[in-house]
Short mmCIF file of C-alpha atoms and ligand atoms in Angstrom, two decimals:
data_model
loop_
_atom_site.label_atom_id
_atom_site.label_comp_id
_atom_site.label_asym_id
_atom_site.label_seq_id
_atom_site.Cartn_x
_atom_site.Cartn_y
_atom_site.Cartn_z
CA MET B 27 46.33 -67.62 -51.09
CA SER B 28 49.46 -66.46 -49.76
CA GLN B 29 49.69 -66.32 -45.94
CA GLN B 30 51.23 -62.64 -46.37
CA THR B 31 48.15 -61.74 -48.53
CA LEU B 32 45.84 -63.32 -45.67
CA ILE B 33 47.32 -61.30 -43.12
CA ILE B 34 46.86 -57.83 -44.95
CA ILE B 35 43.51 -58.86 -46.08
CA THR B 36 42.65 -59.83 -41.83
CA PHE B 37 44.35 -56.73 -40.81
CA SER B 38 42.56 -54.25 -43.34
CA ILE B 39 39.10 -55.76 -42.11
CA TYR B 40 40.16 -54.57 -38.46
CA PHE B 41 41.22 -51.60 -39.88
CA ILE B 42 37.46 -51.01 -41.58
CA ALA B 43 35.21 -52.29 -38.94
CA SER B 44 37.56 -50.19 -36.37
CA LEU B 45 36.43 -46.71 -38.59
CA VAL B 46 33.47 -48.17 -38.41
CA ILE B 47 32.65 -48.47 -34.70
CA ILE B 48 34.54 -44.97 -33.80
CA PHE B 49 32.20 -43.62 -36.40
CA PHE B 50 29.21 -44.77 -35.30
CA LEU B 51 30.39 -43.76 -31.42
CA ILE B 52 30.82 -40.28 -32.59
CA LEU B 53 27.79 -40.34 -34.67
CA LYS B 54 26.06 -41.24 -31.20
CA LYS B 55 27.74 -38.84 -28.69
CA GLN B 56 26.66 -35.93 -31.34
CA GLN B 57 22.97 -37.08 -31.52
CA PRO B 58 22.21 -36.07 -27.79
CA LYS B 59 24.45 -32.72 -28.49
CA ALA B 60 22.07 -31.97 -31.28
CA GLN B 61 19.06 -32.71 -28.82
CA ASN B 62 20.37 -30.51 -26.35
CA THR B 63 20.99 -27.40 -28.37
CA SER B 64 17.63 -27.61 -29.61
CA PHE B 65 16.65 -28.17 -25.74
CA LEU B 66 18.59 -25.23 -25.09
CA ALA B 67 17.31 -22.94 -27.91
CA ASN B 68 13.75 -24.02 -26.70
CA ASN B 69 13.85 -23.62 -23.29
CA LEU B 70 15.78 -20.26 -23.93
CA ALA B 71 12.65 -18.88 -25.97
CA ASP B 72 10.78 -20.25 -23.37
CA GLU B 73 12.56 -18.00 -20.57
CA LYS B 74 12.74 -15.31 -23.23
CA GLN B 75 8.82 -15.92 -23.58
CA LYS B 76 8.11 -15.81 -19.57
CA SER B 77 10.22 -12.84 -19.26
CA ASN B 78 8.42 -10.96 -22.01
CA ILE B 79 4.94 -11.92 -20.98
CA ILE B 80 6.00 -10.99 -16.81
CA ILE B 81 7.10 -7.54 -18.33
CA ASN B 82 3.94 -7.39 -20.35
CA THR B 83 1.51 -8.17 -17.75
CA ILE B 84 2.50 -6.74 -14.16
CA GLU B 85 0.86 -3.78 -13.48
CA ASP B 86 4.13 -2.27 -12.14
CA GLY B 87 5.91 0.26 -14.60
CA ILE B 88 9.10 -0.84 -16.00
CA ILE B 89 11.69 1.18 -17.61
CA LEU B 90 15.14 0.56 -19.16
CA ILE B 91 17.49 3.00 -19.32
CA ASP B 92 20.91 3.49 -20.86
CA PRO B 93 24.49 5.06 -19.10
CA LYS B 94 23.39 7.90 -21.46
CA GLY B 95 19.32 8.27 -19.87
CA VAL B 96 17.83 7.30 -22.97
CA ILE B 97 14.51 5.21 -22.57
CA GLN B 98 15.06 1.21 -24.38
CA LEU B 99 12.23 -0.55 -23.24
CA PHE B 100 9.39 0.73 -21.69
CA ASN B 101 6.25 -2.24 -20.97
CA PRO B 102 2.38 -1.44 -20.73
CA GLY B 103 2.37 -0.44 -17.32
CA ALA B 104 4.78 2.36 -17.79
CA SER B 105 2.44 3.68 -20.29
CA ASN B 106 -0.39 3.53 -18.38
CA LEU B 107 0.88 5.47 -15.68
CA THR B 108 2.66 7.88 -17.36
CA GLY B 109 0.35 8.09 -20.49
CA TRP B 110 3.08 7.32 -22.87
CA GLN B 111 3.24 5.08 -25.60
CA ASP B 112 6.50 2.68 -25.59
CA SER B 113 6.33 4.00 -29.50
CA ASP B 114 6.61 7.26 -28.09
CA ALA B 115 8.81 7.14 -25.20
CA ILE B 116 11.57 4.78 -26.40
CA GLY B 117 14.39 6.68 -27.39
CA LEU B 118 13.71 9.74 -25.91
CA ASP B 119 15.93 10.98 -22.78
CA TYR B 120 14.38 9.83 -19.09
CA LYS B 121 13.42 13.11 -17.84
CA SER B 122 11.06 14.22 -20.77
CA ILE B 123 8.85 11.45 -19.76
CA ILE B 124 9.17 10.77 -16.28
CA LYS B 125 8.26 13.68 -14.39
CA LEU B 126 8.18 13.62 -10.65
CA VAL B 127 7.32 16.40 -7.92
CA ASN B 128 7.65 15.90 -4.11
CA ASP B 129 5.25 16.50 -1.48
CA LYS B 130 5.28 20.63 -2.00
CA ASN B 131 4.47 20.59 -5.85
CA GLU B 132 7.97 21.16 -6.58
CA PRO B 133 9.80 19.60 -9.47
CA TYR B 134 12.69 16.94 -9.04
CA ASP B 135 15.73 18.32 -9.67
CA ASN B 136 19.36 16.30 -9.65
CA SER B 137 19.79 16.36 -5.51
CA ASN B 138 16.46 13.89 -6.00
CA ASP B 139 16.79 12.19 -9.63
CA PRO B 140 15.78 8.64 -8.83
CA VAL B 141 18.42 7.69 -11.65
CA LEU B 142 21.27 10.37 -10.66
CA LYS B 143 21.14 8.75 -6.92
CA LEU B 144 21.49 5.98 -7.88
CA ASN B 145 24.71 7.03 -10.41
CA ILE B 146 26.09 8.27 -7.11
CA ASN B 147 25.75 5.23 -4.97
CA GLN B 148 25.95 3.05 -7.67
CA HIS B 149 23.39 0.51 -5.92
CA SER B 150 19.99 0.40 -6.08
CA TYR B 151 17.75 3.93 -4.56
CA ARG B 152 14.11 3.60 -3.81
CA ASP B 153 11.74 6.78 -2.87
CA ASN B 154 8.34 5.92 -1.84
CA THR B 155 7.85 9.55 -1.61
CA ALA B 156 7.54 10.78 -5.25
CA THR B 157 4.33 12.04 -7.21
CA LEU B 158 4.34 11.44 -10.94
CA VAL B 159 3.21 13.82 -12.99
CA SER B 160 1.34 12.29 -15.82
CA LYS B 161 1.47 13.11 -19.95
CA ASN B 162 -2.14 14.83 -19.16
CA ASN B 163 -0.90 16.12 -15.34
CA LEU B 164 -2.23 13.82 -13.68
CA GLN B 165 -0.92 13.22 -10.55
CA ILE B 166 0.12 9.50 -9.20
CA ALA B 167 1.67 8.90 -6.03
CA VAL B 168 4.14 6.16 -7.26
CA SER B 169 7.02 4.39 -5.07
CA ILE B 170 10.08 4.54 -7.60
CA SER B 171 12.91 2.20 -7.48
CA THR B 172 16.23 1.99 -9.62
CA SER B 173 18.60 -0.65 -9.73
CA ALA B 174 21.74 -0.98 -12.01
CA PHE B 175 23.48 -3.53 -14.22
CA PHE B 176 26.76 -3.54 -14.60
CA ASP B 177 29.32 -4.58 -17.47
CA GLN B 178 32.17 -6.99 -17.20
CA ASN B 179 34.67 -3.59 -15.92
CA GLY B 180 32.28 -2.66 -13.20
CA LYS B 181 30.69 0.26 -15.14
CA ILE B 182 26.68 0.81 -14.74
CA SER B 183 25.76 -0.25 -18.45
CA GLY B 184 22.31 0.47 -17.64
CA ASN B 185 19.43 1.08 -15.05
CA ILE B 186 15.99 -0.38 -14.87
CA MET B 187 13.45 1.62 -13.40
CA VAL B 188 10.13 0.13 -11.56
CA ILE B 189 7.29 2.79 -11.07
CA ARG B 190 4.31 1.57 -8.37
CA ASP B 191 1.13 3.37 -8.10
CA ILE B 192 0.93 3.73 -4.66
CA THR B 193 -2.37 6.16 -4.18
CA LYS B 194 -3.93 3.98 -1.97
CA GLU B 195 -1.54 3.08 0.69
CA ARG B 196 -0.34 7.00 0.46
CA LEU B 197 -3.94 7.69 1.40
CA GLU B 198 -4.09 5.33 4.39
CA GLU B 199 -1.17 6.45 5.32
CA LYS B 200 -2.01 10.43 5.25
CA GLN B 201 -5.03 9.23 7.16
CA ARG B 202 -3.21 7.15 9.91
CA THR B 203 -1.25 9.91 10.72
CA GLU B 204 -4.28 12.45 10.63
CA PHE B 205 -5.59 10.55 13.41
CA ILE B 206 -2.23 10.34 15.55
CA SER B 207 -1.80 13.84 15.09
CA THR B 208 -5.45 14.57 16.58
CA ALA B 209 -5.49 11.57 18.94
CA SER B 210 -1.84 12.83 20.43
CA HIS B 211 -2.92 16.79 20.76
CA GLU B 212 -5.94 15.84 22.25
CA MET B 213 -4.75 14.03 24.72
CA ARG B 214 -1.56 15.89 25.60
CA THR B 215 -3.44 18.94 26.66
CA PRO B 216 -4.66 16.41 29.71
CA VAL B 217 -1.63 14.66 30.90
CA ALA B 218 -0.01 17.75 30.98
CA ALA B 219 -2.51 18.89 32.73
CA ILE B 220 -1.98 15.92 35.55
CA GLU B 221 2.15 16.29 35.25
CA GLY B 222 1.46 20.00 36.29
CA TYR B 223 -0.86 19.19 39.10
CA LEU B 224 1.39 16.18 39.92
CA SER B 225 4.64 18.27 40.04
CA LEU B 226 2.55 21.05 42.78
CA SER B 227 1.43 18.26 45.01
CA LEU B 228 5.48 16.83 45.28
CA ASN B 229 6.91 20.92 45.70
CA GLU B 230 7.33 21.15 49.74
CA LYS B 231 6.41 24.86 49.42
CA VAL B 232 2.74 23.85 48.23
CA SER B 233 2.06 20.74 49.59
CA THR B 234 2.44 18.86 52.79
CA ILE B 235 2.22 14.68 52.24
CA ASP B 236 4.34 11.70 53.82
CA ASN B 237 7.38 9.88 52.58
CA ARG B 238 5.17 7.00 51.25
CA ALA B 239 2.58 8.87 48.97
CA ARG B 240 5.50 11.08 48.15
CA ASP B 241 7.30 7.91 46.77
CA TYR B 242 3.95 7.02 44.58
CA LEU B 243 3.25 10.04 43.18
CA GLU B 244 7.13 10.37 42.23
CA LYS B 245 6.13 7.41 40.58
CA ALA B 246 3.46 8.34 39.08
CA TYR B 247 5.23 11.57 37.76
CA GLU B 248 7.36 10.26 36.01
CA SER B 249 5.37 8.11 34.12
CA THR B 250 3.11 11.12 33.53
CA ARG B 251 5.90 12.61 32.14
CA HIS B 252 6.73 9.57 30.69
CA LEU B 253 3.59 9.70 28.07
CA GLY B 254 3.91 13.39 28.04
CA GLN B 255 6.91 12.80 25.81
CA LEU B 256 5.00 10.11 24.11
CA PHE B 257 2.39 12.23 22.91
CA GLN B 258 4.37 15.18 21.81
CA ASP B 259 7.15 12.40 19.75
CA LEU B 260 4.09 11.08 18.15
CA LEU B 261 2.65 14.86 17.62
CA THR B 262 6.11 15.56 16.41
CA SER B 263 6.97 12.59 14.13
CA ALA B 264 3.18 12.91 12.16
CA LYS B 265 3.86 16.61 11.54
CA ALA B 266 7.21 15.56 10.19
CA GLU B 267 5.54 13.09 7.90
CA ASP B 268 3.15 15.26 6.59
CA GLY B 269 5.46 18.13 5.88
CA ARG B 270 4.14 20.41 8.71
CA LEU B 271 7.28 20.35 10.74
CA THR B 272 8.06 23.92 11.61
CA SER B 273 11.24 25.32 10.59
CA HIS B 274 12.93 28.54 10.11
CA PRO B 275 16.21 27.80 8.68
CA VAL B 276 19.23 30.45 9.61
CA ILE B 277 22.91 29.94 8.75
CA ILE B 278 24.64 28.09 11.88
CA GLN B 279 27.95 28.18 12.48
CA LEU B 280 28.64 25.04 13.54
CA SER B 281 31.11 25.03 16.13
CA GLU B 282 30.53 27.91 18.14
CA TYR B 283 26.85 26.10 18.27
CA LEU B 284 27.84 22.79 19.16
CA GLU B 285 30.78 23.76 21.55
CA LYS B 286 27.66 25.38 23.52
CA LEU B 287 25.51 22.60 23.18
CA SER B 288 28.30 20.32 24.54
CA GLN B 289 28.54 22.36 27.84
CA ASP B 290 24.70 22.17 28.23
CA LEU B 291 24.79 18.30 27.39
CA LYS B 292 27.61 17.76 29.95
CA PHE B 293 24.71 17.67 32.55
CA ALA B 294 23.38 14.71 31.85
CA ALA B 295 26.47 12.74 31.18
CA GLU B 296 28.04 13.70 34.65
CA LYS B 297 24.76 12.13 36.28
CA LYS B 298 25.87 8.95 34.95
CA ASN B 299 29.53 9.55 35.29
CA LEU B 300 30.66 10.02 32.11
CA THR B 301 32.58 12.04 30.17
CA ILE B 302 32.11 14.49 27.00
CA SER B 303 33.93 15.30 24.59
CA PHE B 304 33.84 18.07 21.61
CA VAL B 305 36.26 17.17 19.19
CA THR B 306 36.44 19.37 15.91
CA GLY B 307 38.53 18.58 12.75
CA GLU B 308 40.29 15.24 13.44
CA PRO B 309 40.24 12.95 16.50
CA ASP B 310 43.88 15.25 17.78
CA ASP B 311 41.88 18.28 18.34
CA VAL B 312 39.89 17.69 21.32
CA ILE B 313 38.16 20.24 23.29
CA ASP B 314 37.39 19.10 26.67
CA ALA B 315 33.23 19.94 27.42
CA THR B 316 33.87 20.37 30.96
CA LYS B 317 36.10 23.17 30.97
CA GLY B 318 35.39 24.96 27.91
CA SER B 319 38.24 26.18 25.22
CA HIS B 320 40.15 29.05 24.30
CA ASN B 321 41.11 27.15 20.44
CA ILE B 322 40.05 28.52 17.56
CA LEU B 323 37.41 26.80 15.90
CA PRO B 324 37.20 26.13 12.28
CA LEU B 325 34.13 27.83 10.30
CA TYR B 326 31.53 24.91 9.75
CA TYR B 327 28.44 26.68 8.16
CA ILE B 328 25.10 25.39 7.14
CA LYS B 329 21.54 25.99 6.54
CA ALA B 330 18.97 25.06 9.41
CA ASP B 331 16.55 25.83 11.98
CA PRO B 332 18.73 25.79 15.43
CA ASP B 333 16.35 24.97 17.47
CA ARG B 334 15.89 21.56 15.15
CA ILE B 335 19.52 20.72 15.00
CA ARG B 336 19.34 20.68 18.82
CA GLU B 337 16.35 18.57 19.03
CA VAL B 338 18.51 16.15 16.96
CA ILE B 339 22.03 16.29 18.37
CA THR B 340 20.45 16.30 22.25
CA ASN B 341 18.71 12.71 21.13
CA LEU B 342 21.59 11.49 19.72
CA PHE B 343 23.44 12.40 23.04
CA ASP B 344 20.78 11.38 25.01
CA ASN B 345 20.60 7.76 23.64
CA ALA B 346 24.57 7.70 23.63
CA VAL B 347 23.97 8.39 27.20
CA LYS B 348 21.20 6.08 28.16
CA TYR B 349 23.38 3.17 26.72
CA THR B 350 26.50 3.29 27.98
CA GLU B 351 27.44 2.63 30.97
CA GLN B 352 30.74 4.11 31.33
CA GLY B 353 33.81 5.81 29.04
CA VAL B 354 33.48 8.97 26.72
CA ILE B 355 31.08 10.08 24.69
CA THR B 356 32.46 12.34 21.74
CA LEU B 357 30.51 14.93 20.34
CA GLY B 358 32.31 15.88 16.86
CA LEU B 359 32.80 18.20 14.20
CA ARG B 360 34.80 18.13 10.64
CA GLY B 361 34.30 18.76 7.22
CA ASP B 362 35.49 19.34 3.50
CA ASN B 363 34.65 21.98 0.95
CA ASN B 364 31.04 20.28 0.76
CA ILE B 365 29.92 19.20 3.78
CA VAL B 366 30.32 19.36 7.33
CA GLN B 367 29.95 16.46 9.12
CA ILE B 368 28.92 15.84 13.01
CA TYR B 369 28.65 12.67 14.63
CA VAL B 370 28.14 11.42 18.14
CA LYS B 371 30.42 8.41 19.27
CA ASP B 372 29.77 6.59 22.27
CA MET B 373 31.51 3.75 24.02
CA GLY B 374 27.82 1.52 25.15
CA ILE B 375 26.68 -1.80 24.16
CA GLY B 376 26.72 -1.20 20.50
CA ILE B 377 23.74 -2.36 17.95
CA PRO B 378 23.64 -5.71 16.20
CA LYS B 379 24.00 -6.00 12.63
CA GLU B 380 20.53 -7.01 11.57
CA ASP B 381 19.10 -3.84 13.20
CA ILE B 382 20.85 -1.00 11.70
CA PRO B 383 18.73 -0.87 8.64
CA HIS B 384 15.80 -0.71 11.07
CA LEU B 385 16.68 2.13 13.72
CA PHE B 386 15.14 5.03 11.90
CA GLN B 387 11.98 3.14 11.17
CA LYS B 388 8.83 4.33 13.43
CA PHE B 389 8.95 2.40 16.80
CA TYR B 390 11.59 0.13 16.21
CA ARG B 391 13.65 -0.38 19.01
CA VAL B 392 16.53 -3.24 19.48
CA ASP B 393 15.10 -5.70 21.59
CA ASN B 394 17.60 -6.33 24.23
CA SER B 395 17.58 -6.47 28.24
CA ALA B 396 18.65 -2.70 28.45
CA THR B 397 15.57 -1.57 26.06
CA ARG B 398 13.42 -3.81 28.10
CA THR B 399 14.64 -1.70 31.21
CA ILE B 400 15.53 1.50 29.64
CA GLY B 401 12.97 3.37 28.87
CA GLY B 402 12.00 5.07 25.49
CA THR B 403 9.38 4.65 22.46
CA GLY B 404 11.37 4.39 19.32
CA LEU B 405 10.71 7.60 17.89
CA GLY B 406 13.70 9.85 18.24
CA LEU B 407 15.74 8.20 15.73
CA PHE B 408 13.02 8.41 13.14
CA ILE B 409 11.93 12.44 14.13
CA ALA B 410 15.93 13.10 13.71
CA GLN B 411 15.68 11.44 11.05
CA LYS B 412 12.61 13.64 9.28
CA ILE B 413 14.59 16.42 10.38
CA VAL B 414 17.89 15.83 8.98
CA GLU B 415 16.36 15.52 5.79
CA LEU B 416 14.12 18.86 6.44
CA TYR B 417 18.46 20.46 5.45
CA GLN B 418 18.87 18.02 2.63
CA GLY B 419 21.23 15.86 4.97
CA LYS B 420 22.15 12.31 5.58
CA ILE B 421 22.11 10.47 9.03
CA TRP B 422 23.28 6.82 9.17
CA VAL B 423 25.27 4.88 12.29
CA GLU B 424 28.84 2.11 12.38
CA SER B 425 28.71 0.41 15.32
CA THR B 426 30.14 -2.62 16.98
CA ILE B 427 28.98 -4.63 19.73
CA ASN B 428 29.78 -4.18 23.18
CA LYS B 429 32.38 -1.29 21.78
CA GLY B 430 29.80 1.20 21.00
CA SER B 431 28.16 3.12 18.33
CA THR B 432 28.70 6.51 15.77
CA PHE B 433 25.77 8.21 14.63
CA TYR B 434 27.16 10.38 11.72
CA ILE B 435 25.17 13.39 9.78
CA ASN B 436 26.01 14.98 7.04
CA PHE B 437 24.89 18.15 5.47
CA PRO B 438 25.88 20.37 2.64
CA ARG B 439 28.43 23.14 3.55
CA ILE B 440 27.57 26.79 2.81
CA ASP B 441 30.84 28.24 1.97
CA THR B 442 31.75 31.35 4.46
CA VAL B 443 31.27 34.04 2.05
CA THR B 444 28.17 32.86 1.02
CA ALA B 445 27.56 32.22 4.55
CA GLN B 446 28.64 35.77 5.97
CA ASN B 447 26.70 37.69 3.55
CA GLU B 448 23.62 35.23 4.49
CA LEU B 449 24.01 36.25 8.40
CA ARG B 450 24.45 40.29 7.48
CA ASN B 451 20.98 39.88 5.28
CA GLN B 452 19.44 38.21 8.58
CA ILE B 453 21.19 40.86 10.63
CA ASN B 454 19.84 43.86 8.33
CA GLU B 455 16.04 41.84 8.26
CA ILE B 456 15.95 42.04 12.38
CA ASN B 457 16.86 45.66 12.26
CA VAL B 458 14.03 46.71 10.15
P1 ADP K 18 14.12 5.12 22.17
O1 ADP K 18 13.15 6.21 22.52
O2 ADP K 18 14.16 3.86 22.04
O3 ADP K 18 15.36 5.58 22.48
P2 ADP K 18 15.41 5.84 19.44
O4 ADP K 18 14.62 5.76 18.08
O5 ADP K 18 15.86 7.26 19.51
O6 ADP K 18 14.34 5.19 20.37
O7 ADP K 18 15.87 4.81 18.98
C1 ADP K 18 15.93 3.49 18.59
C2 ADP K 18 16.59 2.16 19.25
O8 ADP K 18 17.72 2.59 19.02
C3 ADP K 18 16.58 2.07 20.48
O9 ADP K 18 15.67 1.92 21.27
C4 ADP K 18 17.76 1.60 20.84
O10 ADP K 18 17.33 0.02 20.90
C5 ADP K 18 18.51 1.88 19.74
N1 ADP K 18 19.96 2.38 19.76
C6 ADP K 18 19.91 3.87 19.60
N2 ADP K 18 20.56 4.56 19.72
C7 ADP K 18 21.57 3.66 20.39
C8 ADP K 18 22.91 4.03 21.29
N3 ADP K 18 23.73 5.17 20.43
N4 ADP K 18 24.03 2.25 21.29
C9 ADP K 18 23.03 1.40 21.40
N5 ADP K 18 21.79 1.28 21.03
C10 ADP K 18 20.86 2.43 20.58
#
């Protein structure tokens, strides 16, 4: 065998051996991948099974609704609540299956429909006040939440509706509210009597008391007034909760109404050396509330009970005064074709970010040195929100610590022609 042949054979052996090694290496690399794929597949099947178990076992009704409003998934919980079988419900418009009424037994319309609300606001939405009317006309107190999921372009590609039966909770809440309402009503009467007698004792024309006694009585009078206010707030909040808040809505021309109100409110502000300004339209149109105005005010009409609106604005304004040491408090009014916006802006202590979502809850007070020394019940904003909602309005706050807070209220705007026609009818009714 020539040396050349030997080299060729050795080279060939090396070449074949390398090929074999590479082949085995590739095989080895492939093997765990295959295992991995099957592991993943099992895992996915497992996950799917798990979500199926959850969706089918959970008591809450879960409904998947596509962007056209057609039901795509209807779990057994939803069947139990609505009385509809999934085979009948899937493929139908959710509105023909999910019938909701409010606390006055009026059917929901587009303004409170939980799916439409979600599409407008583009995030999750919750309604704890709805009553579901089942296929067999049974009425069930429910809490409904809707959440959207989006495609890559940020468009809503479906909604998940979760319906929970809250019959027990709503009954307990009703009993609690009734108790508070009765108790505060009963207690208000003797407290009002004590307040009256204390006020008589402090009246120099009626009684003679020495200075020390006057000091004690003044303190007692202040505390009694606070207690009276607490009972009044409790009563109002109980009424607001079960829909017994009296309301006589009429057409209100807000520019005129708020300008007068700002004149009344200025005294509370002046006691603390604060300035009040009334602003209509954009911030340049300031009207100095302390001097009155000769400006032509734009016509912003809403339909609401003027006494209730006064209650809300006074509460926001009192808070602004309470939580501001110096500066200006602005009462503002502006709007577009559809809404009228009122705002109360202060330059006070501000509200921490984490407290803002809870601010309109019953008895909620921010825990800081100011609220520990400044009196309050934590019911004012709760009542304000209930009143604003009576007139399809919305209230919210924006705030910066140590810079101040602005409370905004939006009401649906009544156009001038409709408002003036209604005003004429109101006047005719009074004259009949
Ligand atoms: P309160 O009777 O305690 O004032 P509210 O319901 O009116 O009850 O207000 C709830 C809480 O919100 C207050 O205790 C206070 O902590 C906070 N708050 C309300 N308005 C303001 C404001 N303008 N500036 C700072 N904090 C405010």
